[in-house]
Amino acid sequence: MNKQSAKHQTYAFQGKTPMDAASNENAKTITLTIDDESISVPQGSNVLEAAKRLSIDISSFCYHPGLSIAAVCRQCLVSIEGVPKLQPSCQAICQEGMVVRTQDEQSMDARRQMLEFTLVNHPIDCPICDRAGDCTLQKMYFEHDYQLSKIDVPKVRKPKAKDIGKHIMLDAERCILCTRCIRVCDEVANEHQLTMINRGDKQELTTTETLDNPYSLNTVDVCPVGALTEKEFRFSMRSWELMMTPSVCSGCSTGCNIEIHHRNTEVYRIKPRYHKDINKHWMCDEGRSIHKQWYENRLTGPMREGIPVSWEDAMTHAGHCIKTVLDTDCDSIGVVFSPHHTNEANYLLYKLTQSWGVKKLFMGGAVAVPDRADDILMDQDVTPNRQGVISIVDAGLEDTQTLISQITLGTIKTLIVLGSELDVAPMITDSSCQIIVFSEYETDMVSNASVAFPISAWMETDGSVTNRDNHIQRIYSAMPSAGQSLSAWETLVRLSNETGHGLKYNDLRSVDACMRRHHNFPQHNWDNVNPRVQLRFEHSRG
Amino acid sequence: MDTVTQSEKTTVGRATVVTVKREPSQTTSFMMTLIRGMTVTMRHFFSNLFTKTQTETLEYPEEKIPYPERHRGLHRLMKRDDGRVRCVACMCCPTACPANCITIVPAETDDPSVEKYPAVFEIDELRCIVCGLCVEACPCDAIRMDTKLHAAPVEFRGDAIETKTSLLERGGLSHAIQAGKGSDWRESEQ
């Protein structure tokens, strides 16, 4: 099935998921009783989601709040008054006056026995399984079963370490046949690439074609066991050793919410974080490998004409250059803003241009990639904060073609560039223009610049970014800045002091407060200083 | 108490000096105590001289105290029947290690029954506090501390790091059974 022929594109994004039903504020509310506690939920929500609101965790494998309901694992059985048989709570829709029991002997016994069934053919190779510590089955076993296997017949053998796609390995023995991955491919990526073959205990997950859709790694996220594993992350690190810092993807203007999983100063993987309006539970494969770009070719110290110098030297020189130009010909300065940097950095640069009286402002950033755009999550604009720059610099922002023509005409002789991504960088580098650049990476422009300041890369930055739909979201730094580099806002404050137009900011919070006053941005929660957690069972997302 | 009552107190500036006057026998007659002490020494001297079997002293290094069964010495890595390392790089020992002295870099093998093996297995014996938690954590009897060896003194810190090679040199065969069915349980079930 190709993208064009698909009629019901992206089921998971059309607001039909169980989670959407359970959080629909416009719907009529109905009241039911779960474990002697009364709760009101929107009409259409299922018992499992209602129980979650009461902090009652009903075990489940096949149910995922962002996918359609399959009810194949029977792990969420509960007893409902007036119904003779136990019901799967994921499929049972809440009714007015319904009385549900989740912890009574009958349903607990049924859930324990269902788990025993699930474990019949599971290899229980937790020590070598990559999902150990992050695995729903392991968690359920400790919560429900906790007993030795009573089965003495041989386990069914299935293929192990099977390469099923560009990013994914399948261990069919570990698979508990929950079909979540099949539904992810069908409903999120809208490509039917996974399917079940055979029946009973011979049932096995397999591919109809290569699993190569651009959202394939979501199958690894939803897999409750270690059946599907990510090739890049496989065996590299135990998940319980990792720290999680919430952030936003820097890959495109969609602004998917992500979790950066890191240890010490290395990022190991990127996982999606739930956001109701932007990315739901998902993200694209391209965004997951974005952390490799964050490390390549970093600029770790200030440079003058391509020669490493000290911060003081670079600052004095840059300040001197700018002051000289400001005194003689203020109009020959051009400033390039970066849609790859936070609102705070761009705001400070904008404030600086205002206090200098500079009028020539340009929008930098990478060129759009129309090929990658789809209706699901990926956008052709590969800059994470273009909207933010536009809303900060409300008037007079020009594109890079104007910049080039002005440089050729000779009206711009000094250029201040924020960020390393600039499509016209080679042309600027070739011109006789004096360049002061704030860059994370060592580019050609950096080695030819009069002064180059090293600034923090995405995973080292605190601040906020604005996505294509004007959602302003907070990003957090996962680790200290590499080498001698400093945050962009701090570098800009230092430079402003050097040019005698001091911006009086001591921390990012005051920058943010000032920015909010001027641009009517919503307030962020700055009190949550370090939302970093270590990934243990309580944070596992199995 | 007597000595205190017999003491004299004089004041020198702000300090008070207490001169304690003792009985003459307490200060001069230490002979009785000395004789008592020497009696013990001589009793042991002569008993050791004539009845050698009761001597507590060992002629180290010719003689050594046998270590108890559960003594924890230098680590070793156990091997499979074909000589490969038993370790499956599950990372349980570095997780359990309170001193963070174990470094494992896992890698993938071609053998589907093993799947994962340690490409690097290093133990820093200077950091090791010999607690034995790594041995307890190991689910496959891959690491043991039953060598009854002590960590050798080293000149450089780096020399104290035991590598996979040196750990395997001390290692022996292990036929410990896994999951109650033996290490080849997959094959025997076919």
JSON list of N, CA, C and O in Angstrom, two decimals, chain A residues 452-496:
[
{"chain": "A", "resi": 452, "resn": "ALA", "atom": "N", "xyz": [35.19, 33.66, 15.68]},
{"chain": "A", "resi": 452, "resn": "ALA", "atom": "CA", "xyz": [34.17, 32.62, 15.80]},
{"chain": "A", "resi": 452, "resn": "ALA", "atom": "C", "xyz": [34.04, 32.23, 17.27]},
{"chain": "A", "resi": 452, "resn": "ALA", "atom": "O", "xyz": [35.03, 31.94, 17.93]},
{"chain": "A", "resi": 453, "resn": "PHE", "atom": "N", "xyz": [32.80, 32.31, 17.77]},
{"chain": "A", "resi": 453, "resn": "PHE", "atom": "CA", "xyz": [32.56, 31.93, 19.16]},
{"chain": "A", "resi": 453, "resn": "PHE", "atom": "C", "xyz": [31.90, 30.55, 19.21]},
{"chain": "A", "resi": 453, "resn": "PHE", "atom": "O", "xyz": [30.94, 30.31, 18.48]},
{"chain": "A", "resi": 454, "resn": "PRO", "atom": "N", "xyz": [32.41, 29.66, 20.06]},
{"chain": "A", "resi": 454, "resn": "PRO", "atom": "CA", "xyz": [31.76, 28.34, 20.17]},
{"chain": "A", "resi": 454, "resn": "PRO", "atom": "C", "xyz": [30.54, 28.44, 21.07]},
{"chain": "A", "resi": 454, "resn": "PRO", "atom": "O", "xyz": [30.61, 28.97, 22.18]},
{"chain": "A", "resi": 455, "resn": "ILE", "atom": "N", "xyz": [29.41, 27.95, 20.61]},
{"chain": "A", "resi": 455, "resn": "ILE", "atom": "CA", "xyz": [28.21, 27.96, 21.46]},
{"chain": "A", "resi": 455, "resn": "ILE", "atom": "C", "xyz": [27.66, 26.54, 21.62]},
{"chain": "A", "resi": 455, "resn": "ILE", "atom": "O", "xyz": [28.03, 25.63, 20.90]},
{"chain": "A", "resi": 456, "resn": "SER", "atom": "N", "xyz": [26.76, 26.41, 22.58]},
{"chain": "A", "resi": 456, "resn": "SER", "atom": "CA", "xyz": [26.23, 25.09, 22.94]},
{"chain": "A", "resi": 456, "resn": "SER", "atom": "C", "xyz": [25.41, 24.49, 21.80]},
{"chain": "A", "resi": 456, "resn": "SER", "atom": "O", "xyz": [24.69, 25.21, 21.11]},
{"chain": "A", "resi": 457, "resn": "ALA", "atom": "N", "xyz": [25.52, 23.18, 21.64]},
{"chain": "A", "resi": 457, "resn": "ALA", "atom": "CA", "xyz": [24.67, 22.48, 20.68]},
{"chain": "A", "resi": 457, "resn": "ALA", "atom": "C", "xyz": [23.31, 22.21, 21.32]},
{"chain": "A", "resi": 457, "resn": "ALA", "atom": "O", "xyz": [23.09, 22.51, 22.48]},
{"chain": "A", "resi": 458, "resn": "TRP", "atom": "N", "xyz": [22.43, 21.62, 20.54]},
{"chain": "A", "resi": 458, "resn": "TRP", "atom": "CA", "xyz": [21.03, 21.46, 20.96]},
{"chain": "A", "resi": 458, "resn": "TRP", "atom": "C", "xyz": [20.88, 20.77, 22.31]},
{"chain": "A", "resi": 458, "resn": "TRP", "atom": "O", "xyz": [20.13, 21.20, 23.17]},
{"chain": "A", "resi": 459, "resn": "MET", "atom": "N", "xyz": [21.63, 19.66, 22.50]},
{"chain": "A", "resi": 459, "resn": "MET", "atom": "CA", "xyz": [21.42, 18.89, 23.73]},
{"chain": "A", "resi": 459, "resn": "MET", "atom": "C", "xyz": [22.04, 19.57, 24.95]},
{"chain": "A", "resi": 459, "resn": "MET", "atom": "O", "xyz": [21.86, 19.11, 26.06]},
{"chain": "A", "resi": 460, "resn": "GLU", "atom": "N", "xyz": [22.76, 20.67, 24.72]},
{"chain": "A", "resi": 460, "resn": "GLU", "atom": "CA", "xyz": [23.39, 21.38, 25.84]},
{"chain": "A", "resi": 460, "resn": "GLU", "atom": "C", "xyz": [22.68, 22.69, 26.15]},
{"chain": "A", "resi": 460, "resn": "GLU", "atom": "O", "xyz": [23.12, 23.46, 26.98]},
{"chain": "A", "resi": 461, "resn": "THR", "atom": "N", "xyz": [21.57, 22.94, 25.43]},
{"chain": "A", "resi": 461, "resn": "THR", "atom": "CA", "xyz": [20.93, 24.25, 25.50]},
{"chain": "A", "resi": 461, "resn": "THR", "atom": "C", "xyz": [19.67, 24.21, 26.34]},
{"chain": "A", "resi": 461, "resn": "THR", "atom": "O", "xyz": [18.87, 23.28, 26.25]},
{"chain": "A", "resi": 462, "resn": "ASP", "atom": "N", "xyz": [19.49, 25.25, 27.14]},
{"chain": "A", "resi": 462, "resn": "ASP", "atom": "CA", "xyz": [18.22, 25.51, 27.81]},
{"chain": "A", "resi": 462, "resn": "ASP", "atom": "C", "xyz": [17.50, 26.60, 27.02]},
{"chain": "A", "resi": 462, "resn": "ASP", "atom": "O", "xyz": [18.15, 27.47, 26.46]},
{"chain": "A", "resi": 463, "resn": "GLY", "atom": "N", "xyz": [16.21, 26.55, 27.03]},
{"chain": "A", "resi": 463, "resn": "GLY", "atom": "CA", "xyz": [15.50, 27.63, 26.35]},
{"chain": "A", "resi": 463, "resn": "GLY", "atom": "C", "xyz": [14.15, 27.18, 25.83]},
{"chain": "A", "resi": 463, "resn": "GLY", "atom": "O", "xyz": [13.60, 26.18, 26.28]},
{"chain": "A", "resi": 464, "resn": "SER", "atom": "N", "xyz": [13.60, 27.96, 24.89]},
{"chain": "A", "resi": 464, "resn": "SER", "atom": "CA", "xyz": [12.31, 27.59, 24.33]},
{"chain": "A", "resi": 464, "resn": "SER", "atom": "C", "xyz": [12.35, 27.70, 22.81]},
{"chain": "A", "resi": 464, "resn": "SER", "atom": "O", "xyz": [13.11, 28.50, 22.27]},
{"chain": "A", "resi": 465, "resn": "VAL", "atom": "N", "xyz": [11.56, 26.88, 22.15]},
{"chain": "A", "resi": 465, "resn": "VAL", "atom": "CA", "xyz": [11.45, 26.94, 20.69]},
{"chain": "A", "resi": 465, "resn": "VAL", "atom": "C", "xyz": [9.98, 26.97, 20.29]},
{"chain": "A", "resi": 465, "resn": "VAL", "atom": "O", "xyz": [9.12, 26.50, 21.02]},
{"chain": "A", "resi": 466, "resn": "THR", "atom": "N", "xyz": [9.73, 27.53, 19.12]},
{"chain": "A", "resi": 466, "resn": "THR", "atom": "CA", "xyz": [8.35, 27.66, 18.64]},
{"chain": "A", "resi": 466, "resn": "THR", "atom": "C", "xyz": [8.22, 26.79, 17.40]},
{"chain": "A", "resi": 466, "resn": "THR", "atom": "O", "xyz": [8.99, 26.94, 16.46]},
{"chain": "A", "resi": 467, "resn": "ASN", "atom": "N", "xyz": [7.24, 25.91, 17.40]},
{"chain": "A", "resi": 467, "resn": "ASN", "atom": "CA", "xyz": [7.10, 25.03, 16.24]},
{"chain": "A", "resi": 467, "resn": "ASN", "atom": "C", "xyz": [6.20, 25.67, 15.18]},
{"chain": "A", "resi": 467, "resn": "ASN", "atom": "O", "xyz": [5.75, 26.80, 15.34]},
{"chain": "A", "resi": 468, "resn": "ARG", "atom": "N", "xyz": [5.94, 24.93, 14.11]},
{"chain": "A", "resi": 468, "resn": "ARG", "atom": "CA", "xyz": [5.21, 25.51, 12.97]},
{"chain": "A", "resi": 468, "resn": "ARG", "atom": "C", "xyz": [3.80, 25.97, 13.34]},
{"chain": "A", "resi": 468, "resn": "ARG", "atom": "O", "xyz": [3.25, 26.85, 12.73]},
{"chain": "A", "resi": 469, "resn": "ASP", "atom": "N", "xyz": [3.21, 25.32, 14.36]},
{"chain": "A", "resi": 469, "resn": "ASP", "atom": "CA", "xyz": [1.86, 25.69, 14.77]},
{"chain": "A", "resi": 469, "resn": "ASP", "atom": "C", "xyz": [1.86, 26.66, 15.95]},
{"chain": "A", "resi": 469, "resn": "ASP", "atom": "O", "xyz": [0.89, 26.75, 16.70]},
{"chain": "A", "resi": 470, "resn": "ASN", "atom": "N", "xyz": [3.00, 27.33, 16.16]},
{"chain": "A", "resi": 470, "resn": "ASN", "atom": "CA", "xyz": [3.14, 28.31, 17.24]},
{"chain": "A", "resi": 470, "resn": "ASN", "atom": "C", "xyz": [3.00, 27.72, 18.64]},
{"chain": "A", "resi": 470, "resn": "ASN", "atom": "O", "xyz": [2.57, 28.41, 19.55]},
{"chain": "A", "resi": 471, "resn": "HIS", "atom": "N", "xyz": [3.36, 26.46, 18.81]},
{"chain": "A", "resi": 471, "resn": "HIS", "atom": "CA", "xyz": [3.46, 25.90, 20.15]},
{"chain": "A", "resi": 471, "resn": "HIS", "atom": "C", "xyz": [4.84, 26.29, 20.68]},
{"chain": "A", "resi": 471, "resn": "HIS", "atom": "O", "xyz": [5.85, 25.94, 20.06]},
{"chain": "A", "resi": 472, "resn": "ILE", "atom": "N", "xyz": [4.87, 27.00, 21.79]},
{"chain": "A", "resi": 472, "resn": "ILE", "atom": "CA", "xyz": [6.17, 27.37, 22.35]},
{"chain": "A", "resi": 472, "resn": "ILE", "atom": "C", "xyz": [6.52, 26.34, 23.42]},
{"chain": "A", "resi": 472, "resn": "ILE", "atom": "O", "xyz": [5.78, 26.13, 24.38]},
{"chain": "A", "resi": 473, "resn": "GLN", "atom": "N", "xyz": [7.63, 25.66, 23.21]},
{"chain": "A", "resi": 473, "resn": "GLN", "atom": "CA", "xyz": [7.98, 24.55, 24.08]},
{"chain": "A", "resi": 473, "resn": "GLN", "atom": "C", "xyz": [9.37, 24.73, 24.66]},
{"chain": "A", "resi": 473, "resn": "GLN", "atom": "O", "xyz": [10.25, 25.29, 24.04]},
{"chain": "A", "resi": 474, "resn": "ARG", "atom": "N", "xyz": [9.54, 24.20, 25.87]},
{"chain": "A", "resi": 474, "resn": "ARG", "atom": "CA", "xyz": [10.78, 24.35, 26.61]},
{"chain": "A", "resi": 474, "resn": "ARG", "atom": "C", "xyz": [11.71, 23.20, 26.26]},
{"chain": "A", "resi": 474, "resn": "ARG", "atom": "O", "xyz": [11.28, 22.05, 26.17]},
{"chain": "A", "resi": 475, "resn": "ILE", "atom": "N", "xyz": [12.99, 23.51, 26.04]},
{"chain": "A", "resi": 475, "resn": "ILE", "atom": "CA", "xyz": [13.98, 22.44, 25.93]},
{"chain": "A", "resi": 475, "resn": "ILE", "atom": "C", "xyz": [14.95, 22.57, 27.09]},
{"chain": "A", "resi": 475, "resn": "ILE", "atom": "O", "xyz": [15.18, 23.66, 27.60]},
{"chain": "A", "resi": 476, "resn": "TYR", "atom": "N", "xyz": [15.49, 21.43, 27.50]},
{"chain": "A", "resi": 476, "resn": "TYR", "atom": "CA", "xyz": [16.39, 21.41, 28.65]},
{"chain": "A", "resi": 476, "resn": "TYR", "atom": "C", "xyz": [17.75, 20.91, 28.23]},
{"chain": "A", "resi": 476, "resn": "TYR", "atom": "O", "xyz": [17.87, 20.09, 27.32]},
{"chain": "A", "resi": 477, "resn": "SER", "atom": "N", "xyz": [18.77, 21.37, 28.92]},
{"chain": "A", "resi": 477, "resn": "SER", "atom": "CA", "xyz": [20.11, 20.89, 28.59]},
{"chain": "A", "resi": 477, "resn": "SER", "atom": "C", "xyz": [20.32, 19.54, 29.27]},
{"chain": "A", "resi": 477, "resn": "SER", "atom": "O", "xyz": [20.01, 19.36, 30.45]},
{"chain": "A", "resi": 478, "resn": "ALA", "atom": "N", "xyz": [20.84, 18.61, 28.49]},
{"chain": "A", "resi": 478, "resn": "ALA", "atom": "CA", "xyz": [21.07, 17.27, 29.03]},
{"chain": "A", "resi": 478, "resn": "ALA", "atom": "C", "xyz": [22.47, 17.14, 29.60]},
{"chain": "A", "resi": 478, "resn": "ALA", "atom": "O", "xyz": [22.73, 16.25, 30.41]},
{"chain": "A", "resi": 479, "resn": "MET", "atom": "N", "xyz": [23.36, 18.00, 29.19]},
{"chain": "A", "resi": 479, "resn": "MET", "atom": "CA", "xyz": [24.76, 17.86, 29.63]},
{"chain": "A", "resi": 479, "resn": "MET", "atom": "C", "xyz": [25.46, 19.21, 29.51]},
{"chain": "A", "resi": 479, "resn": "MET", "atom": "O", "xyz": [24.96, 20.12, 28.84]},
{"chain": "A", "resi": 480, "resn": "PRO", "atom": "N", "xyz": [26.62, 19.37, 30.17]},
{"chain": "A", "resi": 480, "resn": "PRO", "atom": "CA", "xyz": [27.33, 20.64, 30.06]},
{"chain": "A", "resi": 480, "resn": "PRO", "atom": "C", "xyz": [27.87, 20.86, 28.65]},
{"chain": "A", "resi": 480, "resn": "PRO", "atom": "O", "xyz": [28.09, 19.90, 27.91]},
{"chain": "A", "resi": 481, "resn": "SER", "atom": "N", "xyz": [28.08, 22.12, 28.30]},
{"chain": "A", "resi": 481, "resn": "SER", "atom": "CA", "xyz": [28.55, 22.45, 26.95]},
{"chain": "A", "resi": 481, "resn": "SER", "atom": "C", "xyz": [29.94, 21.87, 26.70]},
{"chain": "A", "resi": 481, "resn": "SER", "atom": "O", "xyz": [30.76, 21.81, 27.60]},
{"chain": "A", "resi": 482, "resn": "ALA", "atom": "N", "xyz": [30.16, 21.48, 25.44]},
{"chain": "A", "resi": 482, "resn": "ALA", "atom": "CA", "xyz": [31.41, 20.82, 25.09]},
{"chain": "A", "resi": 482, "resn": "ALA", "atom": "C", "xyz": [32.57, 21.82, 25.11]},
{"chain": "A", "resi": 482, "resn": "ALA", "atom": "O", "xyz": [32.43, 22.96, 24.66]},
{"chain": "A", "resi": 483, "resn": "GLY", "atom": "N", "xyz": [33.70, 21.38, 25.60]},
{"chain": "A", "resi": 483, "resn": "GLY", "atom": "CA", "xyz": [34.91, 22.19, 25.58]},
{"chain": "A", "resi": 483, "resn": "GLY", "atom": "C", "xyz": [34.72, 23.55, 26.23]},
{"chain": "A", "resi": 483, "resn": "GLY", "atom": "O", "xyz": [34.17, 23.66, 27.32]},
{"chain": "A", "resi": 484, "resn": "GLN", "atom": "N", "xyz": [35.16, 24.60, 25.54]},
{"chain": "A", "resi": 484, "resn": "GLN", "atom": "CA", "xyz": [35.05, 25.94, 26.09]},
{"chain": "A", "resi": 484, "resn": "GLN", "atom": "C", "xyz": [33.76, 26.63, 25.67]},
{"chain": "A", "resi": 484, "resn": "GLN", "atom": "O", "xyz": [33.58, 27.81, 25.95]},
{"chain": "A", "resi": 485, "resn": "SER", "atom": "N", "xyz": [32.89, 25.92, 24.96]},
{"chain": "A", "resi": 485, "resn": "SER", "atom": "CA", "xyz": [31.72, 26.61, 24.41]},
{"chain": "A", "resi": 485, "resn": "SER", "atom": "C", "xyz": [30.78, 27.05, 25.52]},
{"chain": "A", "resi": 485, "resn": "SER", "atom": "O", "xyz": [30.71, 26.46, 26.60]},
{"chain": "A", "resi": 486, "resn": "LEU", "atom": "N", "xyz": [30.05, 28.13, 25.25]},
{"chain": "A", "resi": 486, "resn": "LEU", "atom": "CA", "xyz": [29.08, 28.69, 26.19]},
{"chain": "A", "resi": 486, "resn": "LEU", "atom": "C", "xyz": [27.73, 28.73, 25.51]},
{"chain": "A", "resi": 486, "resn": "LEU", "atom": "O", "xyz": [27.63, 28.65, 24.29]},
{"chain": "A", "resi": 487, "resn": "SER", "atom": "N", "xyz": [26.68, 28.91, 26.32]},
{"chain": "A", "resi": 487, "resn": "SER", "atom": "CA", "xyz": [25.35, 29.05, 25.72]},
{"chain": "A", "resi": 487, "resn": "SER", "atom": "C", "xyz": [25.32, 30.31, 24.87]},
{"chain": "A", "resi": 487, "resn": "SER", "atom": "O", "xyz": [26.02, 31.28, 25.15]},
{"chain": "A", "resi": 488, "resn": "ALA", "atom": "N", "xyz": [24.48, 30.30, 23.85]},
{"chain": "A", "resi": 488, "resn": "ALA", "atom": "CA", "xyz": [24.40, 31.43, 22.91]},
{"chain": "A", "resi": 488, "resn": "ALA", "atom": "C", "xyz": [24.03, 32.72, 23.65]},
{"chain": "A", "resi": 488, "resn": "ALA", "atom": "O", "xyz": [24.59, 33.78, 23.38]},
{"chain": "A", "resi": 489, "resn": "TRP", "atom": "N", "xyz": [23.07, 32.62, 24.58]},
{"chain": "A", "resi": 489, "resn": "TRP", "atom": "CA", "xyz": [22.62, 33.84, 25.27]},
{"chain": "A", "resi": 489, "resn": "TRP", "atom": "C", "xyz": [23.76, 34.45, 26.08]},
{"chain": "A", "resi": 489, "resn": "TRP", "atom": "O", "xyz": [23.93, 35.68, 26.12]},
{"chain": "A", "resi": 490, "resn": "GLU", "atom": "N", "xyz": [24.57, 33.60, 26.70]},
{"chain": "A", "resi": 490, "resn": "GLU", "atom": "CA", "xyz": [25.66, 34.10, 27.54]},
{"chain": "A", "resi": 490, "resn": "GLU", "atom": "C", "xyz": [26.73, 34.78, 26.68]},
{"chain": "A", "resi": 490, "resn": "GLU", "atom": "O", "xyz": [27.25, 35.85, 27.02]},
{"chain": "A", "resi": 491, "resn": "THR", "atom": "N", "xyz": [27.03, 34.17, 25.53]},
{"chain": "A", "resi": 491, "resn": "THR", "atom": "CA", "xyz": [28.00, 34.75, 24.61]},
{"chain": "A", "resi": 491, "resn": "THR", "atom": "C", "xyz": [27.52, 36.12, 24.12]},
{"chain": "A", "resi": 491, "resn": "THR", "atom": "O", "xyz": [28.30, 37.06, 24.05]},
{"chain": "A", "resi": 492, "resn": "LEU", "atom": "N", "xyz": [26.23, 36.21, 23.82]},
{"chain": "A", "resi": 492, "resn": "LEU", "atom": "CA", "xyz": [25.68, 37.46, 23.32]},
{"chain": "A", "resi": 492, "resn": "LEU", "atom": "C", "xyz": [25.69, 38.55, 24.39]},
{"chain": "A", "resi": 492, "resn": "LEU", "atom": "O", "xyz": [25.98, 39.71, 24.10]},
{"chain": "A", "resi": 493, "resn": "VAL", "atom": "N", "xyz": [25.40, 38.18, 25.64]},
{"chain": "A", "resi": 493, "resn": "VAL", "atom": "CA", "xyz": [25.44, 39.14, 26.74]},
{"chain": "A", "resi": 493, "resn": "VAL", "atom": "C", "xyz": [26.87, 39.65, 26.91]},
{"chain": "A", "resi": 493, "resn": "VAL", "atom": "O", "xyz": [27.12, 40.85, 27.05]},
{"chain": "A", "resi": 494, "resn": "ARG", "atom": "N", "xyz": [27.84, 38.75, 26.82]},
{"chain": "A", "resi": 494, "resn": "ARG", "atom": "CA", "xyz": [29.24, 39.15, 26.93]},
{"chain": "A", "resi": 494, "resn": "ARG", "atom": "C", "xyz": [29.64, 40.11, 25.82]},
{"chain": "A", "resi": 494, "resn": "ARG", "atom": "O", "xyz": [30.31, 41.11, 26.06]},
{"chain": "A", "resi": 495, "resn": "LEU", "atom": "N", "xyz": [29.20, 39.77, 24.61]},
{"chain": "A", "resi": 495, "resn": "LEU", "atom": "CA", "xyz": [29.55, 40.62, 23.46]},
{"chain": "A", "resi": 495, "resn": "LEU", "atom": "C", "xyz": [28.92, 42.00, 23.60]},
{"chain": "A", "resi": 495, "resn": "LEU", "atom": "O", "xyz": [29.53, 43.02, 23.26]},
{"chain": "A", "resi": 496, "resn": "SER", "atom": "N", "xyz": [27.69, 42.04, 24.13]},
{"chain": "A", "resi": 496, "resn": "SER", "atom": "CA", "xyz": [27.01, 43.33, 24.29]},
{"chain": "A", "resi": 496, "resn": "SER", "atom": "C", "xyz": [27.77, 44.21, 25.27]},
{"chain": "A", "resi": 496, "resn": "SER", "atom": "O", "xyz": [27.90, 45.41, 25.08]}
]
